[in-house]
């Protein structure tokens, strides 16, 4: 692609003969260069990008299965397309002493377990990694907990919006706010082939984005979700109501952890609706929630035993773990 004339594509042979000149549109030239680049990179076993394309390369990248089947190659390709020329420097400076400092080393570790742990990566390296994983079926879990992603958390949306094999998604303490969580919920809602069974977004500022997250939960196939963890996410009664109603469609729910949020009356009523519909539930965390027992467990539930009014007490008898710490009316129950 002639830098001086963006619409001119120069094609030449390595023998040094004068190149052909073909007049074309900048986009057509960019697309042709992309195809040549991908083919050459696959043949050479590496991905390289040196271009001054008038069109952002990321807009031209197709979901090439042959490339995305190789996580390291795909990761490098997407990183180059984002202008990250030093893709191999993926770890944060404080973790480089651990001995795993390159993308290739990370991929080799992940391949042994089928689990991608991006918790130690530089936030800028997570964006191309998520795009690379979007069409890669070799990995079933993605973790990025404790990584201060902030606004970069929204870059994980392509992963949730496209992956058909991802089973577990863990993003605790990532500094994500309502905008980022909402983007993830929207992406999940648009993926009718999603296979998520474990979702952990604890210690992020979900807030009002709980409505968009709930839409994503409702899109999951019934009986698919096994664990939902939204501890200390700043979700209010209305948001909790929507999340609980969405989770109520999941008959195989095993763990529900909502501690540190505000259930109020509406959330408590939704919880009361969910409990009889979750026969497999073994762990329930409501620590520190503003739970209204009468709404969740029946009119007589505000007495000594809040579960005595349950029409089906067996729904709670199967619980192996119940956390009601910080809830005053629960003390008589816990003492018993």
CSV table of C-alpha atoms in Angstrom, one decimal:
chain,number,residue,atom,x,y,z
A,1,UNK,CA,0.0,0.0,0.0
A,2,UNK,CA,1.6,3.2,-1.2
A,3,UNK,CA,1.8,5.6,1.8
A,4,UNK,CA,2.0,8.6,-0.5
A,5,UNK,CA,-1.1,7.6,-2.4
A,6,UNK,CA,-3.6,5.7,-0.1
A,7,UNK,CA,-5.6,4.5,-3.1
A,8,UNK,CA,-2.7,2.9,-4.8
A,9,UNK,CA,-1.6,-0.7,-4.2
A,10,UNK,CA,1.8,-1.7,-5.4
A,11,UNK,CA,2.3,-5.4,-6.2
A,12,UNK,CA,5.8,-6.6,-7.0
A,13,UNK,CA,8.0,-9.7,-7.1
A,14,UNK,CA,11.0,-10.4,-4.9
A,15,UNK,CA,13.2,-10.6,-8.0
A,16,UNK,CA,13.4,-6.8,-8.0
A,17,UNK,CA,11.3,-6.3,-11.1
A,18,UNK,CA,9.3,-3.1,-11.3
A,19,UNK,CA,6.0,-3.5,-9.4
A,20,UNK,CA,2.6,-3.4,-10.9
A,21,UNK,CA,0.4,-0.5,-9.9
A,22,UNK,CA,-3.3,-1.0,-9.4
A,23,UNK,CA,-5.6,2.0,-8.6
A,24,UNK,CA,-8.3,1.0,-6.1
A,25,UNK,CA,-10.1,2.3,-3.1
A,26,UNK,CA,-8.3,2.6,0.3
A,27,UNK,CA,-10.7,0.1,1.9
A,28,UNK,CA,-10.3,-2.5,-0.9
A,29,UNK,CA,-6.5,-2.1,-0.7
A,30,UNK,CA,-6.7,-2.6,3.1
A,31,UNK,CA,-8.8,-5.7,2.8
A,32,UNK,CA,-6.5,-7.2,0.3
A,33,UNK,CA,-3.5,-6.4,2.4
A,34,UNK,CA,-5.2,-8.0,5.4
A,35,UNK,CA,-5.8,-11.3,3.5
A,36,UNK,CA,-2.2,-11.4,2.3
A,37,UNK,CA,-1.0,-10.6,5.9
A,38,UNK,CA,-3.1,-13.4,7.4
A,39,UNK,CA,-2.0,-16.0,4.8
A,40,UNK,CA,1.7,-15.0,5.1
A,41,UNK,CA,1.5,-15.0,8.9
A,42,UNK,CA,0.0,-18.5,9.1
A,43,UNK,CA,2.6,-19.8,6.7
A,44,UNK,CA,5.4,-18.3,8.6
A,45,UNK,CA,4.0,-19.3,12.0
A,46,UNK,CA,3.8,-15.8,13.3
A,47,UNK,CA,1.6,-12.7,13.1
A,48,UNK,CA,3.1,-9.4,12.0
A,49,UNK,CA,1.5,-6.1,11.1
A,50,UNK,CA,3.3,-3.1,9.6
A,51,UNK,CA,0.7,-0.8,8.0
A,52,UNK,CA,-0.5,2.8,7.7
A,53,UNK,CA,-4.0,1.8,6.7
A,54,UNK,CA,-6.5,4.6,6.4
A,55,UNK,CA,-9.1,2.3,7.8
A,56,UNK,CA,-8.6,1.0,11.4
A,57,UNK,CA,-7.3,-2.6,11.0
A,58,UNK,CA,-9.6,-3.8,13.9
A,59,UNK,CA,-12.6,-3.0,11.8
A,60,UNK,CA,-11.3,-5.3,9.1
A,61,UNK,CA,-10.4,-8.3,11.2
A,62,UNK,CA,-12.7,-11.2,10.5
A,63,UNK,CA,-13.3,-14.1,12.9
A,64,UNK,CA,-10.8,-16.3,11.1
A,65,UNK,CA,-11.1,-19.7,12.8
A,66,UNK,CA,-7.7,-20.9,11.6
A,67,UNK,CA,-6.1,-18.0,13.3
A,68,UNK,CA,-8.2,-17.9,16.5
A,69,UNK,CA,-7.6,-21.6,16.9
A,70,UNK,CA,-4.1,-20.6,17.9
A,71,UNK,CA,-4.5,-18.4,20.9
A,72,UNK,CA,-1.0,-16.9,20.9
A,73,UNK,CA,-1.2,-16.0,17.2
A,74,UNK,CA,-4.7,-14.6,17.5
A,75,UNK,CA,-3.7,-12.6,20.6
A,76,UNK,CA,-0.7,-11.2,18.8
A,77,UNK,CA,-2.8,-10.3,15.7
A,78,UNK,CA,-5.5,-8.4,17.7
A,79,UNK,CA,-2.8,-6.7,19.8
A,80,UNK,CA,-1.1,-5.5,16.6
A,81,UNK,CA,-4.3,-4.3,15.2
A,82,UNK,CA,-4.8,-2.2,18.3
A,83,UNK,CA,-1.3,-0.7,17.9
A,84,UNK,CA,0.2,-2.7,20.7
A,85,UNK,CA,3.5,-3.5,19.1
A,86,UNK,CA,5.1,-4.9,22.3
A,87,UNK,CA,2.5,-7.5,22.8
A,88,UNK,CA,4.9,-9.9,24.5
A,89,UNK,CA,5.2,-7.6,27.5
A,90,UNK,CA,1.9,-8.6,29.1
A,91,UNK,CA,2.5,-8.8,32.8
A,92,UNK,CA,2.4,-5.9,35.2
A,93,UNK,CA,5.9,-4.8,36.3
A,94,UNK,CA,5.4,-6.1,39.9
A,95,UNK,CA,4.8,-9.6,38.6
A,96,UNK,CA,7.6,-9.9,36.0
A,97,UNK,CA,9.8,-11.5,38.7
A,98,UNK,CA,7.5,-14.5,38.7
A,99,UNK,CA,9.3,-15.8,35.6
A,100,UNK,CA,6.4,-15.8,33.2
A,101,UNK,CA,6.8,-12.6,31.2
A,102,UNK,CA,5.7,-13.3,27.7
A,103,UNK,CA,2.3,-14.0,26.0
A,104,UNK,CA,3.6,-17.4,24.7
A,105,UNK,CA,4.5,-18.5,28.2
A,106,UNK,CA,1.1,-17.5,29.5
A,107,UNK,CA,-0.7,-19.4,26.8
A,108,UNK,CA,1.4,-22.5,27.5
A,109,UNK,CA,0.4,-22.4,31.1
A,110,UNK,CA,-3.3,-21.8,30.3
A,111,UNK,CA,-3.3,-24.7,27.8
A,112,UNK,CA,-2.4,-27.1,30.5
A,113,UNK,CA,-5.6,-26.4,32.4
A,114,UNK,CA,-8.0,-25.0,29.9
A,115,UNK,CA,-8.4,-21.9,32.1
A,116,UNK,CA,-7.2,-18.4,31.1
A,117,UNK,CA,-6.1,-16.4,34.2
A,118,UNK,CA,-5.6,-12.8,33.1
A,119,UNK,CA,-5.4,-11.5,36.7
A,120,UNK,CA,-1.7,-10.5,36.4
A,121,UNK,CA,-1.9,-9.1,32.9
A,122,UNK,CA,-1.5,-5.4,32.0
A,123,UNK,CA,-5.1,-4.1,31.5
A,124,UNK,CA,-4.1,-3.1,27.9
A,125,UNK,CA,-3.3,-6.7,27.1
A,126,UNK,CA,-6.7,-8.0,28.2
A,127,UNK,CA,-8.6,-6.3,25.3
A,128,UNK,CA,-6.9,-8.2,22.5
A,129,UNK,CA,-6.9,-11.4,24.6
A,130,UNK,CA,-10.7,-11.2,24.9
A,131,UNK,CA,-11.1,-10.8,21.2
A,132,UNK,CA,-8.7,-13.7,20.5
A,133,UNK,CA,-10.7,-15.9,22.9
A,134,UNK,CA,-14.1,-15.0,21.4
A,135,UNK,CA,-13.8,-17.8,18.8
A,136,UNK,CA,-11.5,-20.2,20.6
A,137,UNK,CA,-13.2,-23.3,22.0
A,138,UNK,CA,-10.1,-24.7,23.7
A,139,UNK,CA,-10.6,-22.7,27.0
A,140,UNK,CA,-13.6,-23.0,29.3
A,141,UNK,CA,-12.8,-20.6,32.1
A,142,UNK,CA,-11.7,-16.9,32.1
A,143,UNK,CA,-10.5,-15.2,35.3
A,144,UNK,CA,-9.4,-11.6,35.7
A,145,UNK,CA,-9.9,-11.0,39.4
A,146,UNK,CA,-7.9,-8.3,41.2
A,147,UNK,CA,-6.9,-6.7,38.0
A,148,UNK,CA,-7.7,-3.0,38.0
A,149,UNK,CA,-9.3,-3.0,34.6
A,150,UNK,CA,-11.6,0.0,35.1
A,151,UNK,CA,-13.0,1.1,31.8
A,152,UNK,CA,-11.1,-1.7,30.1
A,153,UNK,CA,-13.5,-4.2,31.6
A,154,UNK,CA,-15.9,-3.4,28.8
A,155,UNK,CA,-13.4,-4.8,26.4
A,156,UNK,CA,-14.4,-8.3,27.7
A,157,UNK,CA,-17.8,-7.9,26.0
A,158,UNK,CA,-16.7,-9.7,22.7
A,159,UNK,CA,-15.8,-12.7,24.8
A,160,UNK,CA,-19.2,-13.0,26.5
A,161,UNK,CA,-21.0,-12.0,23.3
A,162,UNK,CA,-19.4,-14.7,21.0
A,163,UNK,CA,-18.0,-17.6,23.0
A,164,UNK,CA,-20.0,-20.8,22.9
A,165,UNK,CA,-17.7,-22.8,25.2
A,166,UNK,CA,-16.9,-20.5,28.1
A,167,UNK,CA,-18.3,-22.1,31.2
A,168,UNK,CA,-16.9,-19.9,34.0
A,169,UNK,CA,-16.4,-16.1,34.0
A,170,UNK,CA,-14.7,-14.6,37.1
A,171,UNK,CA,-14.1,-10.8,37.3
A,172,UNK,CA,-13.8,-9.9,41.0
A,173,UNK,CA,-12.4,-6.6,42.2
A,174,UNK,CA,-11.7,-5.3,38.7
A,175,UNK,CA,-12.7,-1.7,39.3
A,176,UNK,CA,-15.6,-2.0,36.8
A,177,UNK,CA,-18.6,0.4,37.1
A,178,UNK,CA,-22.2,0.4,35.8
A,179,UNK,CA,-21.1,1.2,32.2
A,180,UNK,CA,-18.7,-1.7,32.0
A,181,UNK,CA,-21.0,-4.2,33.7
A,182,UNK,CA,-23.9,-3.1,31.5
A,183,UNK,CA,-21.8,-3.7,28.4
A,184,UNK,CA,-21.0,-7.2,29.6
A,185,UNK,CA,-24.7,-7.8,30.3
A,186,UNK,CA,-25.7,-6.6,26.8
A,187,UNK,CA,-23.1,-8.9,25.2
A,188,UNK,CA,-24.3,-11.9,27.1
A,189,UNK,CA,-27.9,-11.1,26.2
A,190,UNK,CA,-27.0,-11.2,22.5
A,191,UNK,CA,-25.3,-14.6,22.7
A,192,UNK,CA,-27.9,-17.3,22.3
A,193,UNK,CA,-25.2,-20.0,22.3
A,194,UNK,CA,-23.7,-19.0,25.6
A,195,UNK,CA,-22.6,-21.8,28.0
A,196,UNK,CA,-21.9,-19.8,31.1
A,197,UNK,CA,-22.5,-21.8,34.3
A,198,UNK,CA,-20.4,-19.8,36.8
A,199,UNK,CA,-20.5,-15.9,37.0
A,200,UNK,CA,-18.6,-14.0,39.7
A,201,UNK,CA,-18.7,-10.2,39.5
A,202,UNK,CA,-18.2,-9.5,43.2
A,203,UNK,CA,-16.7,-6.3,44.5
A,204,UNK,CA,-17.5,-4.3,41.3
A,205,UNK,CA,-19.9,-1.3,41.2
A,206,UNK,CA,-22.7,-2.9,39.4
A,207,UNK,CA,-25.4,-0.5,40.7
A,208,UNK,CA,-28.2,0.2,38.2
A,209,UNK,CA,-26.5,-2.0,35.5
A,210,UNK,CA,-28.1,-4.9,37.4
A,211,UNK,CA,-31.0,-4.5,35.0
A,212,UNK,CA,-28.8,-5.1,32.0
A,213,UNK,CA,-27.0,-7.9,33.7
A,214,UNK,CA,-30.4,-9.5,34.5
A,215,UNK,CA,-31.3,-9.4,30.8
A,216,UNK,CA,-28.1,-11.3,30.1
A,217,UNK,CA,-29.0,-13.9,32.8
A,218,UNK,CA,-32.4,-14.3,31.4
A,219,UNK,CA,-30.9,-15.2,28.0
A,220,UNK,CA,-29.1,-18.2,29.4
A,221,UNK,CA,-30.7,-21.6,28.7
A,222,UNK,CA,-32.8,-22.8,31.6
A,223,UNK,CA,-30.9,-25.0,34.0
A,224,UNK,CA,-27.5,-23.8,32.8
A,225,UNK,CA,-26.4,-21.4,35.6
A,226,UNK,CA,-24.9,-23.1,38.7
A,227,UNK,CA,-23.2,-20.2,40.5
A,228,UNK,CA,-24.0,-16.5,40.7
A,229,UNK,CA,-21.9,-14.3,42.9
A,230,UNK,CA,-22.6,-10.5,43.2
A,231,UNK,CA,-21.2,-9.8,46.7
A,232,UNK,CA,-20.8,-6.1,47.6
A,233,UNK,CA,-21.9,-4.8,44.2
A,234,UNK,CA,-24.0,-1.8,45.4
A,235,UNK,CA,-27.2,-3.2,43.9
A,236,UNK,CA,-30.5,-1.8,45.2
A,237,UNK,CA,-33.9,-3.4,45.7
A,238,UNK,CA,-35.1,-3.0,42.1
A,239,UNK,CA,-31.9,-4.4,40.6
A,240,UNK,CA,-31.9,-7.3,43.1
A,241,UNK,CA,-35.5,-8.1,42.1
A,242,UNK,CA,-34.6,-8.3,38.4
A,243,UNK,CA,-31.5,-10.4,39.1
A,244,UNK,CA,-33.3,-12.8,41.4
A,245,UNK,CA,-36.2,-13.2,39.0
A,246,UNK,CA,-33.8,-14.0,36.2
A,247,UNK,CA,-31.9,-16.5,38.4
A,248,UNK,CA,-35.2,-18.1,39.3
A,249,UNK,CA,-35.4,-19.7,35.9
A,250,UNK,CA,-32.2,-21.7,36.6
A,251,UNK,CA,-33.4,-24.9,38.3
A,252,UNK,CA,-29.8,-26.2,38.8
A,253,UNK,CA,-28.6,-23.2,40.7
A,254,UNK,CA,-26.1,-24.4,43.4
A,255,UNK,CA,-24.7,-21.2,44.8
A,256,UNK,CA,-26.2,-17.7,45.2
A,257,UNK,CA,-24.1,-15.1,46.9
A,258,UNK,CA,-25.6,-11.6,47.2
A,259,UNK,CA,-24.1,-10.4,50.5
A,260,UNK,CA,-23.5,-6.6,50.9
A,261,UNK,CA,-26.3,-5.5,48.6
A,262,UNK,CA,-29.7,-4.1,49.4
A,263,UNK,CA,-32.7,-6.4,49.0
A,264,UNK,CA,-35.4,-4.4,50.6
A,265,UNK,CA,-39.0,-5.4,50.1
A,266,UNK,CA,-38.9,-6.0,46.3
A,267,UNK,CA,-35.7,-8.0,46.4
A,268,UNK,CA,-36.9,-10.0,49.4
A,269,UNK,CA,-40.2,-10.9,47.6
A,270,UNK,CA,-38.2,-12.1,44.6
A,271,UNK,CA,-35.9,-14.2,46.8
A,272,UNK,CA,-39.0,-15.8,48.4
A,273,UNK,CA,-40.2,-16.7,44.8
A,274,UNK,CA,-36.8,-18.1,43.9
A,275,UNK,CA,-36.1,-20.4,46.9
A,276,UNK,CA,-38.8,-23.0,46.2
A,277,UNK,CA,-37.8,-23.0,42.5
A,278,UNK,CA,-34.1,-23.8,43.3
A,279,UNK,CA,-34.2,-27.4,44.7
A,280,UNK,CA,-30.4,-27.8,44.1
A,281,UNK,CA,-29.4,-24.7,46.0
A,282,UNK,CA,-26.7,-25.6,48.6
A,283,UNK,CA,-25.1,-22.2,49.4
A,284,UNK,CA,-26.9,-19.0,50.1
A,285,UNK,CA,-25.1,-15.8,51.2
A,286,UNK,CA,-27.2,-12.8,52.3
A,287,UNK,CA,-24.7,-11.4,54.8
A,288,UNK,CA,-25.2,-7.7,55.4
A,289,UNK,CA,-28.2,-7.3,53.2
A,290,UNK,CA,-31.2,-5.2,54.1
A,291,UNK,CA,-33.5,-8.2,53.9
A,292,UNK,CA,-37.2,-8.0,54.9
A,293,UNK,CA,-37.9,-11.5,56.3
A,294,UNK,CA,-41.7,-11.2,56.1
A,295,UNK,CA,-41.4,-10.5,52.3
A,296,UNK,CA,-38.9,-13.4,51.7
A,297,UNK,CA,-40.2,-16.0,54.1
A,298,UNK,CA,-43.9,-15.3,54.7
A,299,UNK,CA,-46.0,-13.1,57.0
A,300,UNK,CA,-44.9,-14.8,60.2
A,301,UNK,CA,-41.2,-14.8,59.3
A,302,UNK,CA,-40.3,-11.8,61.3
A,303,UNK,CA,-40.6,-13.9,64.5
A,304,UNK,CA,-37.9,-16.0,66.1
A,305,UNK,CA,-37.6,-18.4,63.3
A,306,UNK,CA,-37.9,-16.6,59.9
A,307,UNK,CA,-38.1,-19.9,58.1
A,308,UNK,CA,-41.0,-21.3,60.1
A,309,UNK,CA,-43.5,-19.7,57.7
A,310,UNK,CA,-42.1,-21.3,54.6
A,311,UNK,CA,-44.6,-23.4,52.7
A,312,UNK,CA,-41.9,-25.7,51.6
A,313,UNK,CA,-39.1,-25.7,54.3
A,314,UNK,CA,-37.3,-28.4,52.5
A,315,UNK,CA,-36.1,-25.8,50.1
A,316,UNK,CA,-33.8,-24.5,52.8
A,317,UNK,CA,-33.1,-27.8,54.6
A,318,UNK,CA,-30.7,-28.8,51.8
A,319,UNK,CA,-28.5,-25.8,52.3
A,320,UNK,CA,-24.9,-26.8,53.3
A,321,UNK,CA,-24.0,-23.1,53.7
A,322,UNK,CA,-26.2,-20.2,54.9
A,323,UNK,CA,-24.7,-16.8,55.7
A,324,UNK,CA,-27.1,-14.3,57.4
A,325,UNK,CA,-24.4,-12.5,59.4
A,326,UNK,CA,-25.1,-8.8,60.0
A,327,UNK,CA,-28.9,-9.4,59.9
A,328,UNK,CA,-30.3,-8.8,63.4
A,329,UNK,CA,-33.5,-10.9,63.1
A,330,UNK,CA,-31.4,-13.9,62.0
A,331,UNK,CA,-29.5,-14.2,65.4
A,332,UNK,CA,-32.1,-16.4,67.1
A,333,UNK,CA,-32.0,-18.8,64.1
A,334,UNK,CA,-28.2,-18.9,64.1
A,335,UNK,CA,-28.1,-19.5,67.8
A,336,UNK,CA,-30.4,-22.4,67.4
